[in-house]
Short mmCIF file of C-alpha atoms and ligand atoms in Angstrom, two decimals:
data_model
loop_
_atom_site.label_atom_id
_atom_site.label_comp_id
_atom_site.label_asym_id
_atom_site.label_seq_id
_atom_site.Cartn_x
_atom_site.Cartn_y
_atom_site.Cartn_z
CA MET A 1 -38.68 122.91 -35.38
CA ARG A 2 -40.95 121.79 -32.54
CA LEU A 3 -44.08 119.64 -32.95
CA ARG A 4 -46.07 122.89 -32.90
CA ASP A 5 -44.27 124.09 -36.07
CA VAL A 6 -44.94 120.81 -37.88
CA PHE A 7 -48.62 121.13 -36.90
CA VAL A 8 -48.91 124.71 -38.14
CA LYS A 9 -47.21 123.76 -41.40
CA ALA A 10 -49.68 120.89 -41.85
CA LEU A 11 -52.63 123.23 -41.22
CA LYS A 12 -51.32 125.74 -43.74
CA GLU A 13 -50.90 122.96 -46.32
CA LEU A 14 -54.58 122.17 -45.76
CA GLY A 15 -55.40 125.83 -46.42
CA ILE A 16 -56.46 126.47 -42.82
CA ASP A 17 -55.83 130.07 -41.74
CA CYS A 18 -57.19 129.98 -38.20
CA ILE A 19 -57.59 127.26 -35.62
CA SER A 20 -59.87 127.18 -32.64
CA THR A 21 -60.75 124.92 -29.75
CA GLU A 22 -63.05 124.52 -26.78
CA ILE A 23 -60.59 122.31 -24.90
CA LYS A 24 -59.70 124.20 -21.71
CA ARG A 25 -56.31 122.52 -21.19
CA ILE A 26 -55.31 123.96 -24.56
CA THR A 27 -56.72 127.46 -24.22
CA GLU A 28 -55.19 127.82 -20.77
CA SER A 29 -51.77 126.46 -21.73
CA ASP A 30 -48.66 128.65 -22.16
CA ASP A 31 -48.26 127.41 -25.71
CA PRO A 32 -51.75 126.69 -27.15
CA LEU A 33 -50.48 125.62 -30.60
CA GLN A 34 -48.03 123.09 -29.09
CA SER A 35 -50.82 121.88 -26.83
CA MET A 36 -53.17 121.44 -29.84
CA ALA A 37 -50.50 119.51 -31.72
CA TYR A 38 -49.93 117.40 -28.60
CA HIS A 39 -53.66 116.59 -28.26
CA VAL A 40 -53.84 115.55 -31.91
CA ILE A 41 -50.69 113.41 -31.95
CA MET A 42 -51.66 111.70 -28.69
CA GLY A 43 -55.04 110.82 -30.30
CA LYS A 44 -56.98 112.87 -27.75
CA ALA A 45 -58.46 115.12 -30.48
CA GLN A 46 -58.50 115.69 -34.25
CA VAL A 47 -58.59 118.69 -36.54
CA CYS A 48 -62.05 119.31 -37.98
CA ARG A 49 -63.46 121.95 -40.32
CA GLY A 50 -65.36 124.83 -38.70
CA LEU A 51 -65.04 127.20 -35.76
CA LYS A 52 -65.49 126.25 -32.12
CA GLY A 53 -64.31 128.08 -29.00
CA LYS A 54 -61.26 130.30 -28.75
CA VAL A 55 -59.64 131.28 -32.05
CA PHE A 56 -55.91 131.42 -32.83
CA ASN A 57 -55.06 133.03 -36.14
CA LEU A 58 -52.32 131.56 -38.30
CA ASN A 59 -52.54 134.40 -40.85
CA GLN A 60 -54.44 137.70 -40.77
CA GLU A 61 -57.70 136.20 -42.06
CA CYS A 62 -60.07 133.56 -40.83
CA GLU A 63 -61.72 132.44 -44.06
CA ASN A 64 -60.88 128.74 -43.76
CA PRO A 65 -61.22 127.90 -40.07
CA ALA A 66 -60.73 124.59 -38.31
CA TYR A 67 -61.04 123.41 -34.72
CA VAL A 68 -59.28 120.91 -32.52
CA GLY A 69 -61.85 118.55 -31.04
CA LYS A 70 -63.86 115.55 -32.15
CA CYS A 71 -65.83 115.01 -35.39
CA ASP A 72 -66.75 112.22 -37.86
CA ASP A 73 -64.75 113.59 -40.81
CA PRO A 74 -61.45 115.00 -39.48
CA ILE A 75 -58.98 116.66 -41.84
CA LEU A 76 -55.92 115.91 -39.67
CA THR A 77 -55.60 112.92 -37.36
CA ARG A 78 -52.99 111.39 -35.04
CA ASN A 79 -51.71 109.15 -37.86
CA ASP A 80 -51.37 112.08 -40.29
CA LEU A 81 -49.38 114.07 -37.76
CA LEU A 82 -47.27 111.06 -36.71
CA GLU A 83 -46.25 110.63 -40.35
CA LYS A 84 -45.26 114.31 -40.65
CA ALA A 85 -43.39 114.22 -37.32
CA LYS A 86 -41.50 110.97 -37.90
CA ASP A 87 -38.10 112.69 -38.00
CA PHE A 88 -38.20 113.90 -34.38
CA PRO A 89 -35.49 112.24 -32.29
CA PHE A 90 -35.96 109.82 -29.41
CA ILE A 91 -34.62 110.68 -25.99
CA VAL A 92 -33.66 107.54 -24.12
CA ILE A 93 -32.99 107.60 -20.38
CA ASP A 94 -30.96 104.50 -19.58
CA CYS A 95 -31.64 103.44 -15.99
CA SER A 96 -29.44 100.33 -15.97
CA PHE A 97 -27.71 101.65 -12.81
CA TYR A 98 -30.99 102.23 -10.96
CA ASP A 99 -30.30 99.60 -8.27
CA PHE A 100 -26.95 101.19 -7.38
CA HIS A 101 -28.63 104.38 -6.14
CA THR A 102 -29.66 105.14 -2.57
CA GLU A 103 -33.38 105.39 -1.78
CA LYS A 104 -33.09 109.18 -1.74
CA GLU A 105 -31.38 109.21 -5.13
CA LYS A 106 -34.01 106.85 -6.55
CA LYS A 107 -36.69 109.37 -5.55
CA LYS A 108 -34.72 112.18 -7.17
CA LEU A 109 -34.27 110.09 -10.30
CA LYS A 110 -38.03 109.49 -10.52
CA LEU A 111 -38.72 113.21 -10.09
CA GLN A 112 -36.16 114.18 -12.73
CA ILE A 113 -37.66 111.66 -15.17
CA GLN A 114 -41.12 113.12 -14.58
CA GLN A 115 -39.64 116.56 -15.25
CA CYS A 116 -38.09 115.19 -18.46
CA LEU A 117 -41.61 114.38 -19.65
CA GLY A 118 -42.61 118.00 -19.00
CA VAL A 119 -39.69 119.13 -21.18
CA ILE A 120 -40.47 116.58 -23.91
CA ARG A 121 -44.07 117.87 -24.09
CA LYS A 122 -42.83 121.43 -24.76
CA PHE A 123 -41.03 120.21 -27.89
CA MET A 124 -42.48 116.83 -28.93
CA TRP A 125 -44.79 114.27 -27.32
CA ASP A 126 -44.64 111.42 -24.77
CA GLU A 127 -43.74 108.62 -27.18
CA ARG A 128 -40.40 110.28 -27.92
CA LEU A 129 -39.28 109.74 -24.32
CA VAL A 130 -38.07 106.20 -23.76
CA ILE A 131 -37.12 104.92 -20.33
CA THR A 132 -35.17 101.69 -20.17
CA HIS A 133 -34.46 99.09 -17.44
CA LYS A 134 -36.87 100.59 -14.89
CA ASP A 135 -40.51 101.42 -15.52
CA PHE A 136 -41.57 104.73 -13.92
CA GLY A 137 -44.87 104.85 -15.82
CA VAL A 138 -43.51 107.82 -17.76
CA GLY A 139 -42.98 107.89 -21.55
CA VAL A 140 -42.45 104.49 -23.18
CA PHE A 141 -40.79 101.66 -21.24
CA TYR A 142 -38.30 99.20 -22.74
CA PRO A 143 -36.42 96.52 -20.78
CA SER A 144 -33.10 97.65 -22.28
CA THR A 145 -31.67 100.44 -24.44
CA ALA A 146 -30.12 97.90 -26.85
CA LYS A 147 -33.50 96.19 -27.33
CA PHE A 148 -35.18 99.52 -28.11
CA ILE A 149 -32.48 100.53 -30.60
CA LYS A 150 -32.51 97.14 -32.34
CA GLU A 151 -36.31 96.95 -32.51
CA MET A 152 -36.59 100.45 -33.97
CA GLY A 153 -33.68 99.82 -36.37
CA LEU A 154 -31.94 103.04 -35.25
CA LYS A 155 -28.48 103.67 -36.65
CA ASP A 156 -27.61 107.23 -35.75
CA ILE A 157 -27.13 107.39 -32.00
CA ILE A 158 -25.47 109.87 -29.64
CA LEU A 159 -24.65 109.03 -26.03
CA LEU A 160 -24.50 112.20 -23.93
CA ASP A 161 -21.57 111.65 -21.63
CA PRO A 162 -19.64 114.27 -19.60
CA ASN A 163 -16.52 112.23 -20.45
CA GLY A 164 -17.50 111.81 -24.12
CA ASP A 165 -14.99 111.81 -26.99
CA GLU A 166 -16.50 114.72 -28.94
CA VAL A 167 -18.00 118.08 -28.06
CA PHE A 168 -21.74 118.35 -28.67
CA GLU A 169 -22.52 121.24 -30.99
CA GLY A 170 -26.02 120.28 -32.08
CA GLN A 171 -25.16 117.19 -34.13
CA ARG A 172 -28.36 115.50 -35.27
CA ALA A 173 -29.17 111.93 -34.36
CA GLU A 174 -32.17 109.60 -34.40
CA CYS A 175 -31.67 108.92 -30.72
CA TYR A 176 -29.95 110.66 -27.79
CA ILE A 177 -29.11 108.49 -24.78
CA ILE A 178 -28.82 110.03 -21.33
CA GLY A 179 -27.71 108.11 -18.25
CA GLY A 180 -30.44 107.74 -15.62
CA ILE A 181 -27.91 108.65 -12.94
CA VAL A 182 -28.21 110.98 -9.97
CA ASP A 183 -24.90 112.16 -8.51
CA LYS A 184 -25.69 112.83 -4.86
CA THR A 185 -23.62 110.28 -2.98
CA GLY A 186 -20.56 108.16 -3.69
CA ASN A 187 -18.44 108.43 -6.79
CA LYS A 188 -20.41 107.77 -9.95
CA ARG A 189 -17.79 109.26 -12.23
CA GLY A 190 -17.54 107.32 -15.48
CA TRP A 191 -20.87 105.51 -15.10
CA THR A 192 -22.22 106.97 -18.35
CA SER A 193 -19.21 105.60 -20.22
CA LYS A 194 -20.03 102.19 -18.70
CA ILE A 195 -23.50 102.45 -20.26
CA GLY A 196 -21.63 103.01 -23.54
CA GLU A 197 -19.40 99.96 -22.97
CA ASN A 198 -22.47 97.79 -22.36
CA LEU A 199 -24.08 99.07 -25.56
CA ARG A 200 -20.94 98.28 -27.56
CA ARG A 201 -20.96 94.76 -26.14
CA GLU A 202 -24.52 94.48 -27.50
CA GLY A 203 -23.23 95.47 -30.94
CA ILE A 204 -24.63 99.03 -30.87
CA SER A 205 -22.44 101.74 -32.38
CA PHE A 206 -22.79 105.34 -31.27
CA ARG A 207 -20.91 108.60 -30.87
CA SER A 208 -20.27 109.81 -27.33
CA MET A 209 -20.46 113.55 -26.81
CA ARG A 210 -19.95 115.92 -23.92
CA ILE A 211 -21.76 119.22 -23.52
CA GLU A 212 -19.29 121.96 -22.70
CA LEU A 213 -19.65 125.55 -21.66
CA ARG A 214 -16.68 127.56 -22.92
CA GLY A 215 -14.36 124.56 -22.94
CA ASP A 216 -15.40 122.93 -19.66
CA VAL A 217 -18.22 120.67 -18.47
CA ILE A 218 -18.31 122.57 -15.17
CA GLY A 219 -21.22 124.97 -15.35
CA VAL A 220 -23.31 122.61 -17.48
CA PRO A 221 -26.24 121.53 -15.29
CA ASP A 222 -26.40 117.75 -14.96
CA ARG A 223 -30.02 117.17 -13.93
CA LEU A 224 -31.63 114.91 -16.53
CA ASN A 225 -34.39 117.37 -17.41
CA THR A 226 -31.87 120.15 -18.00
CA ILE A 227 -29.77 117.91 -20.28
CA VAL A 228 -32.92 117.02 -22.26
CA GLU A 229 -33.82 120.70 -22.57
CA ILE A 230 -30.32 121.70 -23.71
CA VAL A 231 -30.32 118.98 -26.39
CA LEU A 232 -33.81 119.87 -27.68
CA ARG A 233 -33.22 123.63 -27.67
CA VAL A 234 -30.05 123.13 -29.69
CA VAL A 235 -31.27 120.40 -32.06
CA LEU A 236 -34.88 121.49 -32.63
CA ASP A 237 -34.80 125.26 -31.99
CA GLY A 238 -31.33 125.77 -33.47
CA GLU A 239 -30.12 127.64 -30.36
CA ASP A 240 -26.38 127.67 -29.75
CA VAL A 241 -25.16 125.45 -26.92
CA GLU A 242 -24.01 128.34 -24.71
CA LYS A 243 -27.43 130.03 -24.86
CA ALA A 244 -29.23 126.75 -24.21
CA VAL A 245 -27.00 125.96 -21.21
CA ARG A 246 -27.50 129.42 -19.77
CA SER A 247 -31.28 129.18 -20.11
CA VAL A 248 -31.42 126.15 -17.79
CA GLN A 249 -28.43 126.92 -15.56
CA SER A 250 -29.26 127.43 -11.89
CA HIS A 251 -27.44 130.13 -9.90
CA LEU A 252 -25.82 127.34 -7.89
CA VAL A 253 -24.32 125.60 -10.94
CA ALA A 254 -23.25 128.98 -12.35
CA LYS A 255 -21.46 129.69 -9.08
CA TRP A 256 -19.48 126.42 -9.32
CA ARG A 257 -18.14 127.59 -12.66
CA LEU A 258 -17.54 131.10 -11.34
CA ARG A 259 -15.37 129.68 -8.54
CA ARG A 260 -13.27 127.94 -11.18
CA GLU A 261 -12.90 131.11 -13.26
CA LEU A 262 -12.22 133.64 -10.51
CA PRO A 263 -8.64 132.59 -9.61
CA LYS A 264 -7.61 133.52 -13.20
CA ARG A 265 -8.91 137.06 -12.62
CA THR A 266 -7.19 137.92 -9.37
CA ILE A 267 -4.32 140.33 -8.72
CA ARG A 268 -1.87 139.44 -5.94
CA ILE A 269 -0.82 142.31 -3.69
CA ASP A 270 1.36 142.28 -0.57
CA VAL A 271 0.43 144.89 2.02
CA ASN A 272 2.87 145.19 4.92
CA GLY A 273 4.13 141.69 4.10
CA LYS A 274 0.63 140.23 4.17
CA PRO A 275 -0.53 138.64 0.87
CA PHE A 276 -3.96 139.49 -0.57
CA ARG A 277 -5.75 138.40 -3.73
CA VAL A 278 -8.05 141.05 -5.10
CA VAL A 279 -10.63 141.16 -7.88
CA ARG A 280 -11.68 144.28 -9.80
CA LYS A 281 -15.32 145.11 -9.11
CA SER A 282 -15.94 145.50 -12.85
CA GLU A 283 -14.93 141.85 -13.43
CA ILE A 284 -18.55 140.92 -12.72
CA LYS A 285 -19.39 142.17 -16.22
CA SER A 286 -17.06 139.62 -17.79
CA PHE A 287 -19.24 136.81 -16.43
CA ASP A 288 -22.42 137.72 -18.29
CA TRP A 289 -22.25 134.26 -19.92
CA LEU A 290 -23.01 132.73 -16.51
CA ASN A 291 -26.36 132.88 -14.78
CA ILE A 292 -25.06 134.77 -11.74
CA ARG A 293 -26.48 137.63 -9.74
CA PRO A 294 -24.23 140.30 -8.11
CA LYS A 295 -24.84 138.49 -4.79
CA ASP A 296 -23.35 135.26 -6.21
CA PHE A 297 -20.27 137.14 -7.42
CA TYR A 298 -19.57 138.72 -4.03
CA GLU A 299 -20.31 135.46 -2.16
CA ALA A 300 -17.97 133.44 -4.40
CA CYS A 301 -15.16 136.00 -3.95
CA SER A 302 -15.63 135.97 -0.20
CA GLU A 303 -15.71 132.13 -0.05
CA LEU A 304 -12.40 132.07 -1.95
CA GLY A 305 -10.93 134.73 0.34
CA TYR A 306 -10.65 137.36 -2.41
CA LEU A 307 -11.25 141.06 -1.84
CA VAL A 308 -13.45 142.86 -4.35
CA ILE A 309 -12.11 146.38 -4.88
CA ASP A 310 -13.61 149.29 -6.75
CA ASP A 311 -11.68 149.80 -10.01
CA GLU A 312 -10.62 153.38 -9.23
CA TRP A 313 -9.32 152.41 -5.79
CA LEU A 314 -7.46 149.45 -7.19
CA GLU A 315 -5.75 151.66 -9.78
CA ARG A 316 -4.61 153.98 -6.95
CA ILE A 317 -3.27 151.02 -5.00
CA LEU A 318 -1.41 149.67 -8.04
CA ARG A 319 0.05 153.11 -8.83
CA ASN A 320 1.52 153.09 -5.34
CA SER A 321 2.96 149.59 -5.68
CA THR A 322 5.91 147.96 -7.40
CA PHE A 323 5.60 144.74 -9.34
CA ASP A 324 7.83 141.88 -8.21
CA GLU A 325 8.16 139.64 -11.27
CA SER A 326 9.87 136.79 -9.43
CA LYS A 327 6.88 136.53 -7.08
CA ASN A 328 4.30 137.61 -9.67
CA ARG A 329 2.75 140.08 -7.23
CA TYR A 330 2.51 143.75 -6.40
CA ILE A 331 4.14 145.15 -3.28
CA PHE A 332 2.12 148.04 -1.88
CA LYS A 333 4.33 150.88 -0.68
CA GLY A 334 1.64 152.98 0.99
CA PHE A 335 -0.16 156.09 -0.27
CA ASN A 336 1.98 159.21 -0.81
C1 SAM B 1 -25.85 113.38 -13.19
S1 SAM B 1 -25.16 112.95 -14.74
C2 SAM B 1 -24.18 111.56 -14.27
C3 SAM B 1 -22.77 111.61 -14.73
C4 SAM B 1 -21.93 110.46 -14.17
N1 SAM B 1 -21.49 110.75 -12.85
C5 SAM B 1 -20.72 110.18 -15.05
O1 SAM B 1 -19.62 110.58 -14.72
O2 SAM B 1 -20.90 109.55 -16.07
C6 SAM B 1 -26.55 112.24 -15.53
C7 SAM B 1 -26.50 112.17 -17.05
O3 SAM B 1 -26.59 113.47 -17.60
C8 SAM B 1 -25.84 113.54 -18.81
N2 SAM B 1 -24.85 114.60 -18.66
C9 SAM B 1 -24.61 115.34 -17.56
N3 SAM B 1 -23.69 116.29 -17.80
C10 SAM B 1 -23.33 116.14 -19.10
C11 SAM B 1 -22.42 116.80 -19.95
N4 SAM B 1 -21.69 117.85 -19.54
N5 SAM B 1 -22.30 116.37 -21.21
C12 SAM B 1 -23.03 115.33 -21.67
N6 SAM B 1 -23.92 114.67 -20.91
C13 SAM B 1 -24.07 115.05 -19.65
C14 SAM B 1 -25.22 112.17 -19.02
O4 SAM B 1 -26.00 111.44 -19.92
C15 SAM B 1 -25.26 111.58 -17.63
O5 SAM B 1 -25.33 110.17 -17.67
#
């Protein structure tokens, strides 16, 4: 359930069957109901009785209309909606390693955090994004993750960590912590676990979880905004992890995973004593769980030095070969 769904439910409970607004930012948005909910919860507008501007029907009728705007006697305010939305989780980006990044990485980190806010607004609202240790003027700033957790009295916490102990399958928590880390230079492997160690030293208990795609973290995009989107799609929309990963997976990240998978799909053939590794052309269909285009498949095969062969041709070649078990390869004898 996104904030939009909580908002619609609240309107229906008030007997409202259509909602309207004159606010342009709402009418022009991709998701007007989420945008209305956002305006109300951020205190920029309220829900008032009557019709004004563009109408969005919640049912077939429009007998009890309301509008999002300003009035003296609102029927739904920021505080009402905050109360109804109090179970939404917090997303914390822990930037305790900010100073260990290069200037270029720091810029990337800032950009990714701004993009996280864009994601948060599709599902919730700004106050659910908490940035610790470094203030980027985005979301809510806290000097440390431990301070935020203690002040809010949060108990149920998940640290998203590629080296985490458990696999994330949509487990619910009051707070999800993501490392404000950009992996462009140097070796930052294990830094997220260090964030965890520091939290433990502060007396915070949490579960650490890794997001996997078919048993491996390779292929899971690691940009902060994509991690936020995966978590929210799974936890709030109820999507399965594989679908959520695929929806934010770039072709580049998909190709990294493809390169890891391809060696398992090759056939070894010796032609005139020269060894070749070949891939059936139809294998491309078995990678429909990755966000790859045909071009990516052929490029990855070529980069790995594999030949892609039409299935019919490959069958002909194999029919004219013998299989050498000791070498685990076919020996091509030539066409009859
Ligand atoms: C670019 S990653 C940095 C990972 C870091 N090099 C490490 O080894 O801990 C940024 C953040 O995204 C999250 N993240 C990235 N991939 C993840 C995965 N497969 N599972 C869980 N969290 C992940 C983590 O919170 C991580 O701190």
